[in-house]
PDB file of C-alpha atoms and ligand atoms in Angstrom:
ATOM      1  CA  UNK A   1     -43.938  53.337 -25.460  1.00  0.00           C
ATOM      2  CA  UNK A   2     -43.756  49.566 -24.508  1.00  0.00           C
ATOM      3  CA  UNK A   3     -42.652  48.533 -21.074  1.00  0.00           C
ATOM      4  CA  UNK A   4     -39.819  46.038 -22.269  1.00  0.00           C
ATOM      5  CA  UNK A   5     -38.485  44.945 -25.613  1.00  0.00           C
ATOM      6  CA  UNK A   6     -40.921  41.722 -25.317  1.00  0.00           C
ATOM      7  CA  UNK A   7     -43.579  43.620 -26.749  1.00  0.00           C
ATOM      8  CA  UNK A   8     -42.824  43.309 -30.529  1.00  0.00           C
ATOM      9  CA  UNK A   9     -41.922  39.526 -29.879  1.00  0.00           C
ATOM     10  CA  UNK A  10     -46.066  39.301 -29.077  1.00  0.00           C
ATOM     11  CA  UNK A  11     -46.964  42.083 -31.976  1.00  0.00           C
ATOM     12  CA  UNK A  12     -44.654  39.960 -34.581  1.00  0.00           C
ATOM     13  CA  UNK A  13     -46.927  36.937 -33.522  1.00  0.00           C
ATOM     14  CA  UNK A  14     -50.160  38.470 -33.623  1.00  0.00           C
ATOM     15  CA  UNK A  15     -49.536  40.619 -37.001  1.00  0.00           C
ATOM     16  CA  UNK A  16     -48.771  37.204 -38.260  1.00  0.00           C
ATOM     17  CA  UNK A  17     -50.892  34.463 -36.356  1.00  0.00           C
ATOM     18  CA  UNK A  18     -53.882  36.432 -35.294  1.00  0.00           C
ATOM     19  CA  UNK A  19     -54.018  35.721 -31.411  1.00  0.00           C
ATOM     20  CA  UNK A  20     -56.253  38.579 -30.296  1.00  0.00           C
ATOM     21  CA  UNK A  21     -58.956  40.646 -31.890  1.00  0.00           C
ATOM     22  CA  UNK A  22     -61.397  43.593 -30.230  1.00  0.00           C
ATOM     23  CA  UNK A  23     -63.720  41.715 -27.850  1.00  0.00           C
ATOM     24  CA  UNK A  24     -61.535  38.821 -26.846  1.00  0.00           C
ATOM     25  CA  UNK A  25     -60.695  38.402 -23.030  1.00  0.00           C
ATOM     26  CA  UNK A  26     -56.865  37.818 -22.427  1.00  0.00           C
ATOM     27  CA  UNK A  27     -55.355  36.482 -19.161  1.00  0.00           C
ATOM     28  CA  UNK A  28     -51.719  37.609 -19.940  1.00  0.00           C
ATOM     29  CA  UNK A  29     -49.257  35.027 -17.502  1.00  0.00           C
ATOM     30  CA  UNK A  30     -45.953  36.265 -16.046  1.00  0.00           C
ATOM     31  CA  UNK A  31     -47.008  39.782 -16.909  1.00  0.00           C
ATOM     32  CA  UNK A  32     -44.697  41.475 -15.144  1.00  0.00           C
ATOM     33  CA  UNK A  33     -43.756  44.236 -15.995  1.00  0.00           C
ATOM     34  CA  UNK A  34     -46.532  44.780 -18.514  1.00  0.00           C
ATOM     35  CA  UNK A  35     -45.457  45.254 -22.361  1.00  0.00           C
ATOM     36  CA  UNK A  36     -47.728  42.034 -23.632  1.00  0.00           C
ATOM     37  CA  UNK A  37     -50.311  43.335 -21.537  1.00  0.00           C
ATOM     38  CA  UNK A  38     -49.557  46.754 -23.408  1.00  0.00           C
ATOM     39  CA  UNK A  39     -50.085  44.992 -26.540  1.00  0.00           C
ATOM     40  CA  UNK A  40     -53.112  42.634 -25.504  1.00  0.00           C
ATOM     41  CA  UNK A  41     -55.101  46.302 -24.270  1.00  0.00           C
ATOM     42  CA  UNK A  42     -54.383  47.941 -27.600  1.00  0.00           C
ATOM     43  CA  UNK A  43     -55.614  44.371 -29.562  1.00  0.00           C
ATOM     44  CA  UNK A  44     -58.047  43.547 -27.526  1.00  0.00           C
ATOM     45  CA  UNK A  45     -59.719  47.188 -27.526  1.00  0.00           C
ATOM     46  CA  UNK A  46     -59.892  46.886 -23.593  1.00  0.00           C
ATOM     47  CA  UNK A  47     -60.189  50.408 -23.711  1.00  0.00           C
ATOM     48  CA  UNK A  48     -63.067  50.579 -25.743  1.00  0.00           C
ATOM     49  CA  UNK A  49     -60.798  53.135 -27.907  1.00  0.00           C
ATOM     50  CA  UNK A  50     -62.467  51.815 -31.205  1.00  0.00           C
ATOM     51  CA  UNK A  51     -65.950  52.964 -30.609  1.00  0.00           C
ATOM     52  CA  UNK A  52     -67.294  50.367 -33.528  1.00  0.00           C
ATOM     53  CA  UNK A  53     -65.671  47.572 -32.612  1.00  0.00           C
ATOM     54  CA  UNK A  54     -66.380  44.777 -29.039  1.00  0.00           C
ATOM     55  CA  UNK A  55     -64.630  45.605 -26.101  1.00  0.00           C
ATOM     56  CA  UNK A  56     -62.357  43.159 -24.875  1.00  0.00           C
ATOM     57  CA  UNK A  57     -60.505  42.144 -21.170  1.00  0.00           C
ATOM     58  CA  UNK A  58     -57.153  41.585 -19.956  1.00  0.00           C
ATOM     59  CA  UNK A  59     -56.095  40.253 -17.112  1.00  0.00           C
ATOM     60  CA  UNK A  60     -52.349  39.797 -15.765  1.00  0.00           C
ATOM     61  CA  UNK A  61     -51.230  37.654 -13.655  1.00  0.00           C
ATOM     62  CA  UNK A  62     -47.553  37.812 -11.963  1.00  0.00           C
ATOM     63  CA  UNK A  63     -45.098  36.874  -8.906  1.00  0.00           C
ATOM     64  CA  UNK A  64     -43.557  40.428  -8.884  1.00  0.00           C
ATOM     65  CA  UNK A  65     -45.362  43.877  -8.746  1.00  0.00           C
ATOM     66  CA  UNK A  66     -46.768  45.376 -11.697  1.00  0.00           C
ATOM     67  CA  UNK A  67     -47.458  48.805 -12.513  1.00  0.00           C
ATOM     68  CA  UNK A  68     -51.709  49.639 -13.239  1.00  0.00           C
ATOM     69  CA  UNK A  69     -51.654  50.187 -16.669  1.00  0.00           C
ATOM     70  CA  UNK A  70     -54.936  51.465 -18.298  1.00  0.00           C
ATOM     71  CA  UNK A  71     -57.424  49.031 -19.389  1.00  0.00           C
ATOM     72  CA  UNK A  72     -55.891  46.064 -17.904  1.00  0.00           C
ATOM     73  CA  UNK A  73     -56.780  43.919 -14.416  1.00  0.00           C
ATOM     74  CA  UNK A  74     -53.893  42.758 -12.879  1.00  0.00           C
ATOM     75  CA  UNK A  75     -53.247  40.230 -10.021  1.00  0.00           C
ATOM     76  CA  UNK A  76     -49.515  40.848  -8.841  1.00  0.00           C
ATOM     77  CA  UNK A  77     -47.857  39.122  -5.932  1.00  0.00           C
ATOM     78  CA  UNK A  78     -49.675  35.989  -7.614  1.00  0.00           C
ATOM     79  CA  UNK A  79     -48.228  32.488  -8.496  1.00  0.00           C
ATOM     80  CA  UNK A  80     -50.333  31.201 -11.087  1.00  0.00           C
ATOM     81  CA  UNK A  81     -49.978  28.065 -10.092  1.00  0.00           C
ATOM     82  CA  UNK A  82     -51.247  28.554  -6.668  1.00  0.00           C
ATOM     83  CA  UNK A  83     -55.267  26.565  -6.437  1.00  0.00           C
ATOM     84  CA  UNK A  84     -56.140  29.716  -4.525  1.00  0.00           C
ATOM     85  CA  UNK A  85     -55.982  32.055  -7.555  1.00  0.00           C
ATOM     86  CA  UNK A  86     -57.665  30.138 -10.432  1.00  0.00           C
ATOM     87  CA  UNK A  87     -60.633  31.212  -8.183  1.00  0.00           C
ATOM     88  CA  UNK A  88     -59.752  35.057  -8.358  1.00  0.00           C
ATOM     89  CA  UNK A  89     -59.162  34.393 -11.716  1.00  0.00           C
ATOM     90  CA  UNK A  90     -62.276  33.101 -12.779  1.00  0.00           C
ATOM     91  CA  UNK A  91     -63.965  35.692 -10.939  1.00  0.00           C
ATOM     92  CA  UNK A  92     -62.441  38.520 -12.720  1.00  0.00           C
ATOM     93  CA  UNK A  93     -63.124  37.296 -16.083  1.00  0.00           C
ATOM     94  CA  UNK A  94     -66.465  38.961 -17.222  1.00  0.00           C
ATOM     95  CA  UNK A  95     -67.904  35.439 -18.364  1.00  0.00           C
ATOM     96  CA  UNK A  96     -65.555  33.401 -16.292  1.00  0.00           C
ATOM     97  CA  UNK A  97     -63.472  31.810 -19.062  1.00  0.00           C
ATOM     98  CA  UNK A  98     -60.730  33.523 -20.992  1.00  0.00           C
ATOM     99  CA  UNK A  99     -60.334  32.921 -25.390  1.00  0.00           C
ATOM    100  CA  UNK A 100     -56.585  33.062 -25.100  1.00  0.00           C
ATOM    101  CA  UNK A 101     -54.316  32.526 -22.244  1.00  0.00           C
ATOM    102  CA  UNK A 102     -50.748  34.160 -23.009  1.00  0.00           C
ATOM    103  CA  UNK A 103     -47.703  33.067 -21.053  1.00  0.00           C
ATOM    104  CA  UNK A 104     -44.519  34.251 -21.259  1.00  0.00           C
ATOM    105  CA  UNK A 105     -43.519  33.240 -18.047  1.00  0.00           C
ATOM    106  CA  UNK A 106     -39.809  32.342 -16.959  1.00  0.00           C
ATOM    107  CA  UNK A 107     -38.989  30.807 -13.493  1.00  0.00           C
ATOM    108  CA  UNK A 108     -35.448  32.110 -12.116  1.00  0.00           C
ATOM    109  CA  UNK A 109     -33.129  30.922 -14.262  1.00  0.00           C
ATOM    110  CA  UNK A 110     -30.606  28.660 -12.503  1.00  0.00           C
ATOM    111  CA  UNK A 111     -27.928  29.181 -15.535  1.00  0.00           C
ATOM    112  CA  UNK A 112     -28.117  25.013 -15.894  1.00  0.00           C
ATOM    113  CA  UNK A 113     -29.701  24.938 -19.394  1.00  0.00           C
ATOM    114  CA  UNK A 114     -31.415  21.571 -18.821  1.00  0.00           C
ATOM    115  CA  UNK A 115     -32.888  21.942 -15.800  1.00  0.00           C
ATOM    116  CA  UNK A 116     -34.273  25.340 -16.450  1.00  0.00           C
ATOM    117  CA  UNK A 117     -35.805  24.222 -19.847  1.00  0.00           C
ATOM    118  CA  UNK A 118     -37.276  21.455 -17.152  1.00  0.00           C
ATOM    119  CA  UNK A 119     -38.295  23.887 -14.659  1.00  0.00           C
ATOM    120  CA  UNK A 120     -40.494  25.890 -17.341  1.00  0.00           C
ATOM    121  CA  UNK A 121     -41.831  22.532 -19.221  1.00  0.00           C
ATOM    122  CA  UNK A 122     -43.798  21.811 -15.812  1.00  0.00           C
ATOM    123  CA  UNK A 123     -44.487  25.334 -15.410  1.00  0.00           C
ATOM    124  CA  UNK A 124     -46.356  25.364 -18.968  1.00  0.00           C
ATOM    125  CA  UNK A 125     -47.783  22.032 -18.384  1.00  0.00           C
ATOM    126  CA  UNK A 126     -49.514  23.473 -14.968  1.00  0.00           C
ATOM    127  CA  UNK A 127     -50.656  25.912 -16.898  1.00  0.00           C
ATOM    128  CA  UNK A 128     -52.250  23.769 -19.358  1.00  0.00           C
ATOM    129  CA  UNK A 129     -53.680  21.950 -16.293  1.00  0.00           C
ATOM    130  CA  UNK A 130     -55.335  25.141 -15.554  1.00  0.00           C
ATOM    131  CA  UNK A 131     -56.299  26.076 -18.647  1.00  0.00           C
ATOM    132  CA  UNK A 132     -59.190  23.431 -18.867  1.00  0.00           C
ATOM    133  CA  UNK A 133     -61.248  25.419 -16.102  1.00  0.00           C
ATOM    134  CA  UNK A 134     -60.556  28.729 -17.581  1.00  0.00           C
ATOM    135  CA  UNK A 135     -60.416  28.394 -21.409  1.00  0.00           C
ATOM    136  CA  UNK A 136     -63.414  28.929 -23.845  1.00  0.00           C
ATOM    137  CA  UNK A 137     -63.618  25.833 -26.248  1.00  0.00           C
ATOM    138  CA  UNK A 138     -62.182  26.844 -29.468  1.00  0.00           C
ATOM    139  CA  UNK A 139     -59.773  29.219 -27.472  1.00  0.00           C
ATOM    140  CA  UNK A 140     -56.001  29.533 -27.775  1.00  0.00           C
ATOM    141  CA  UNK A 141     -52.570  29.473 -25.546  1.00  0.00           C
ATOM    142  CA  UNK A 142     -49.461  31.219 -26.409  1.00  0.00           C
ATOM    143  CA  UNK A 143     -46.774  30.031 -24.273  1.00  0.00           C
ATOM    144  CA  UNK A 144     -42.865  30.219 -24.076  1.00  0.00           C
ATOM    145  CA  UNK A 145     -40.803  27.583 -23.301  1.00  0.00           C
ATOM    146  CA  UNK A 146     -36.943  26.942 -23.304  1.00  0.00           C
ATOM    147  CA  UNK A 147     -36.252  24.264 -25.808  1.00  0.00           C
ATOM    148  CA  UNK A 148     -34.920  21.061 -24.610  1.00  0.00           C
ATOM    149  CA  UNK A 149     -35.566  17.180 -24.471  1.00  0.00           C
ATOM    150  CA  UNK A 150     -38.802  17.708 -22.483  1.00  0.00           C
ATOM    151  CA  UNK A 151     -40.409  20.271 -25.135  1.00  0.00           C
ATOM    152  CA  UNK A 152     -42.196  17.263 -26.750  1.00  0.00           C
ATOM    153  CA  UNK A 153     -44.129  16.210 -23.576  1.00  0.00           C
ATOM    154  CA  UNK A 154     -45.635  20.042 -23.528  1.00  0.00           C
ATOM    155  CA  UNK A 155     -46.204  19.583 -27.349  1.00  0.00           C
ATOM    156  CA  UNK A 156     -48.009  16.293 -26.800  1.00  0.00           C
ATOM    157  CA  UNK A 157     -50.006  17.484 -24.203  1.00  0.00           C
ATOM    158  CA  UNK A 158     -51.191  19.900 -26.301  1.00  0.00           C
ATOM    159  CA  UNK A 159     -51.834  18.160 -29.451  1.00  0.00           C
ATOM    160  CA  UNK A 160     -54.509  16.390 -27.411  1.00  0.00           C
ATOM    161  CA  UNK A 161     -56.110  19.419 -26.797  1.00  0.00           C
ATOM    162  CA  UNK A 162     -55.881  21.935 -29.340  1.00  0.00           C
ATOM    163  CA  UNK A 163     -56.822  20.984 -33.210  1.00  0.00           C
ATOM    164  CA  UNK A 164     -53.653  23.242 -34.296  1.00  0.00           C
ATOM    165  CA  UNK A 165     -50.450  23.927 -32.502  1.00  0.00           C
ATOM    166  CA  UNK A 166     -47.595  25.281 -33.972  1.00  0.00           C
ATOM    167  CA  UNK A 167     -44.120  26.427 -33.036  1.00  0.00           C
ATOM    168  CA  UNK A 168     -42.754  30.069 -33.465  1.00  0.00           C
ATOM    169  CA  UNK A 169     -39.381  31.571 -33.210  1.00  0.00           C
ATOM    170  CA  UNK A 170     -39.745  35.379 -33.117  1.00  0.00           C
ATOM    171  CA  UNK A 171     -37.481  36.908 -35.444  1.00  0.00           C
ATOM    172  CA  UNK A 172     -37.120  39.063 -32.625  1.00  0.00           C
ATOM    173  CA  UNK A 173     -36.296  36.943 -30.516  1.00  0.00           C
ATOM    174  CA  UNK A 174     -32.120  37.028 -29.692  1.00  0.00           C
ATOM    175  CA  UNK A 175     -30.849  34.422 -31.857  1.00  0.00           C
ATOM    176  CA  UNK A 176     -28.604  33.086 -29.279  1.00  0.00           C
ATOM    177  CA  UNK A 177     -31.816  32.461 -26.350  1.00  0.00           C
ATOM    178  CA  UNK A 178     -32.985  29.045 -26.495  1.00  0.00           C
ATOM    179  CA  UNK A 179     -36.812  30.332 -26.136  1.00  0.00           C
ATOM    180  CA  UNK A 180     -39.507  29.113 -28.613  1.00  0.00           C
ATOM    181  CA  UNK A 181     -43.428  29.565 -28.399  1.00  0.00           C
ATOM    182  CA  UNK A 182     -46.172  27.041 -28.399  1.00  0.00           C
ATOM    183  CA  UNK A 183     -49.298  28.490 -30.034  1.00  0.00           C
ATOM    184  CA  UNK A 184     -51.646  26.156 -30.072  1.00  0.00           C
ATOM    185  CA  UNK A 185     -55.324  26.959 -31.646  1.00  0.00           C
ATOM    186  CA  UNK A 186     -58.613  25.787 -31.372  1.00  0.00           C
ATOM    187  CA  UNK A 187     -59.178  24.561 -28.139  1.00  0.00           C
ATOM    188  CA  UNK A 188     -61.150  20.578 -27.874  1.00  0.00           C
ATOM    189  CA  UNK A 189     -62.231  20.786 -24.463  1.00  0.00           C
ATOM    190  CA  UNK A 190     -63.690  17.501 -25.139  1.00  0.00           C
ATOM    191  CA  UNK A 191     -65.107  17.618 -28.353  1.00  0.00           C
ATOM    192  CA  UNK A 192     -62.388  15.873 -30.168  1.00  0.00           C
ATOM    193  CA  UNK A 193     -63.677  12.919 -28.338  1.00  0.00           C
ATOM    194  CA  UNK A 194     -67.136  13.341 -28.585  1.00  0.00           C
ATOM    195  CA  UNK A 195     -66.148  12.583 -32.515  1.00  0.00           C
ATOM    196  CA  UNK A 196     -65.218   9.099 -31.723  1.00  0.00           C
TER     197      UNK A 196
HETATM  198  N1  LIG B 201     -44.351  39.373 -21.023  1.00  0.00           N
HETATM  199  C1  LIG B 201     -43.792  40.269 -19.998  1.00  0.00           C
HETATM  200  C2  LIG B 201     -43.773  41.660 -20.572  1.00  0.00           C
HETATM  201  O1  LIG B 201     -43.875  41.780 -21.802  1.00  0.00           O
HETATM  202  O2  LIG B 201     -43.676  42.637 -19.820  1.00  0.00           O
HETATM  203  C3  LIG B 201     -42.427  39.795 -19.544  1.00  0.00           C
HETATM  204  C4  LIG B 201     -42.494  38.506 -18.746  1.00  0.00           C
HETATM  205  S1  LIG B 201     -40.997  38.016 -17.938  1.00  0.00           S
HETATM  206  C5  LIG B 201     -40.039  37.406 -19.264  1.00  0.00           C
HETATM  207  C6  LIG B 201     -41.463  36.548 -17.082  1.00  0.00           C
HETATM  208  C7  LIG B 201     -42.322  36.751 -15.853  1.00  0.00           C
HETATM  209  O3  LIG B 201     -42.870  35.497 -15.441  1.00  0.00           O
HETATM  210  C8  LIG B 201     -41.572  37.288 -14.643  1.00  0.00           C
HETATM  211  O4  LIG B 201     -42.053  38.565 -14.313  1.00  0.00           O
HETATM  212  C9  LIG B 201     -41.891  36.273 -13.536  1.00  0.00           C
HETATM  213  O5  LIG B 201     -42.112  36.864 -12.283  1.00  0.00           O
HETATM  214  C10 LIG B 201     -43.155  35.612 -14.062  1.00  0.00           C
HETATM  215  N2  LIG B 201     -43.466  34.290 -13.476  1.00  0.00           N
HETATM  216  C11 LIG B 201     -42.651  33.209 -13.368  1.00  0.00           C
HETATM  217  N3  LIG B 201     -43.268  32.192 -12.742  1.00  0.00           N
HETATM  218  C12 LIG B 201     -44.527  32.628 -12.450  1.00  0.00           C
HETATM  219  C13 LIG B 201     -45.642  32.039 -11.781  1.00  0.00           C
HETATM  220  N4  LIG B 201     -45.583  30.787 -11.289  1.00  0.00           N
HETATM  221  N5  LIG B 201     -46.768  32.766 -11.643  1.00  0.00           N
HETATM  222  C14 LIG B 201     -46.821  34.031 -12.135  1.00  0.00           C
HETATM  223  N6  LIG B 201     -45.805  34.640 -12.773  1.00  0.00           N
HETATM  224  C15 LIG B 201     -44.664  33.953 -12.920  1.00  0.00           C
END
């Protein structure tokens, strides 16, 4: 039993994109109130339930409350964009860097389409910010955003950075929502540079 319907939106990307895998360590963003961090534990094998296979980590990260759920760290009450908690953050993580950073955060929707999609461009572009002290190289982000005039500046930004980036409209995903996901793969953290 998932917490919210947003779990099969993640399980339709991973069956199909292969985000997670046993062993990998997740930091799941706007988890509240837990379903992708539902999925990531199962995916992951947080719980060590697959006795042959690596162990992995999640860790979510939200505003509101959350619920424990088994096999998951979580840091509620949290702004993710607050200096103060990449800190806890990288302290959590069992090596201090995460393989894939999931975000399907949403600020409080104002109801004025364009500058909500705004509001969440900056939010995923702080994110990305953050991302470069707390991503493995070769890692990957899954993130949400609203689509809008501004999506291009987050899909720049991360064309610089990751070797493959894609965008995904869940099928389930309500037709009418203007959300879309970023997955971008393969993280540079330099390297594409190094090349020149
Ligand atoms: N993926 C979640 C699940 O499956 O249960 C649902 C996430 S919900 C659509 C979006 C969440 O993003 C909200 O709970 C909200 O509090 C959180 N959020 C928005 N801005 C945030 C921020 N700056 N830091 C942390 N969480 C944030």
């Amino acid at each position: 039993n998932y917490r919210c319907r947003s779990a099969f939106k993640l399980l339709e990307i991973d069956d199909k994109h292969k985000v997670l895998r046993p062993g990998l360590s997740v930091i799941d963003c706007g988890a509240a109130p837990g379903a992708w961090s539902q999925v990531a534990v199962q995916r992951v094998n947080a719980l060590g339930t697959d006795p042959n296979a690596p162990v992995g980590f999640v860790l979510g990260v939200d505003l509101l409350h959350i619920s424990p759920l088994e096999g998951a760290v979580f840091l509620p009450n949290a702004d993710i964009t607050d200096p103060v908690m990449l800190k806890k953050i990288q302290k959590l993580l069992p090596t201090g860097r995460a393989d894939v950073i999931l975000s399907d955060m949403a600020p409080n929707a104002t109801g004025i389409r364009e500058l909500d999609h705004q509001k969440l461009i900056n939010l995923c572009l702080t994110l990305l910010d953050l991302s470069q002290s707390i991503l493995r190289p070769r890692g990957t982000i899954l993130c949400k955003f609203w689509d809008g005039r501004e999506a291009h500046l987050l899909q720049n930004r991360l064309m610089e950075h990751f070797q493959d980036v894609r965008t995904i409209k869940p099928q389930s995903s309500r037709k009418e929502s203007a959300e879309i996901y970023y997955l971008a793969k393969l993280y540079n953290d330099g390297v594409k540079h190094q090349k020149h």
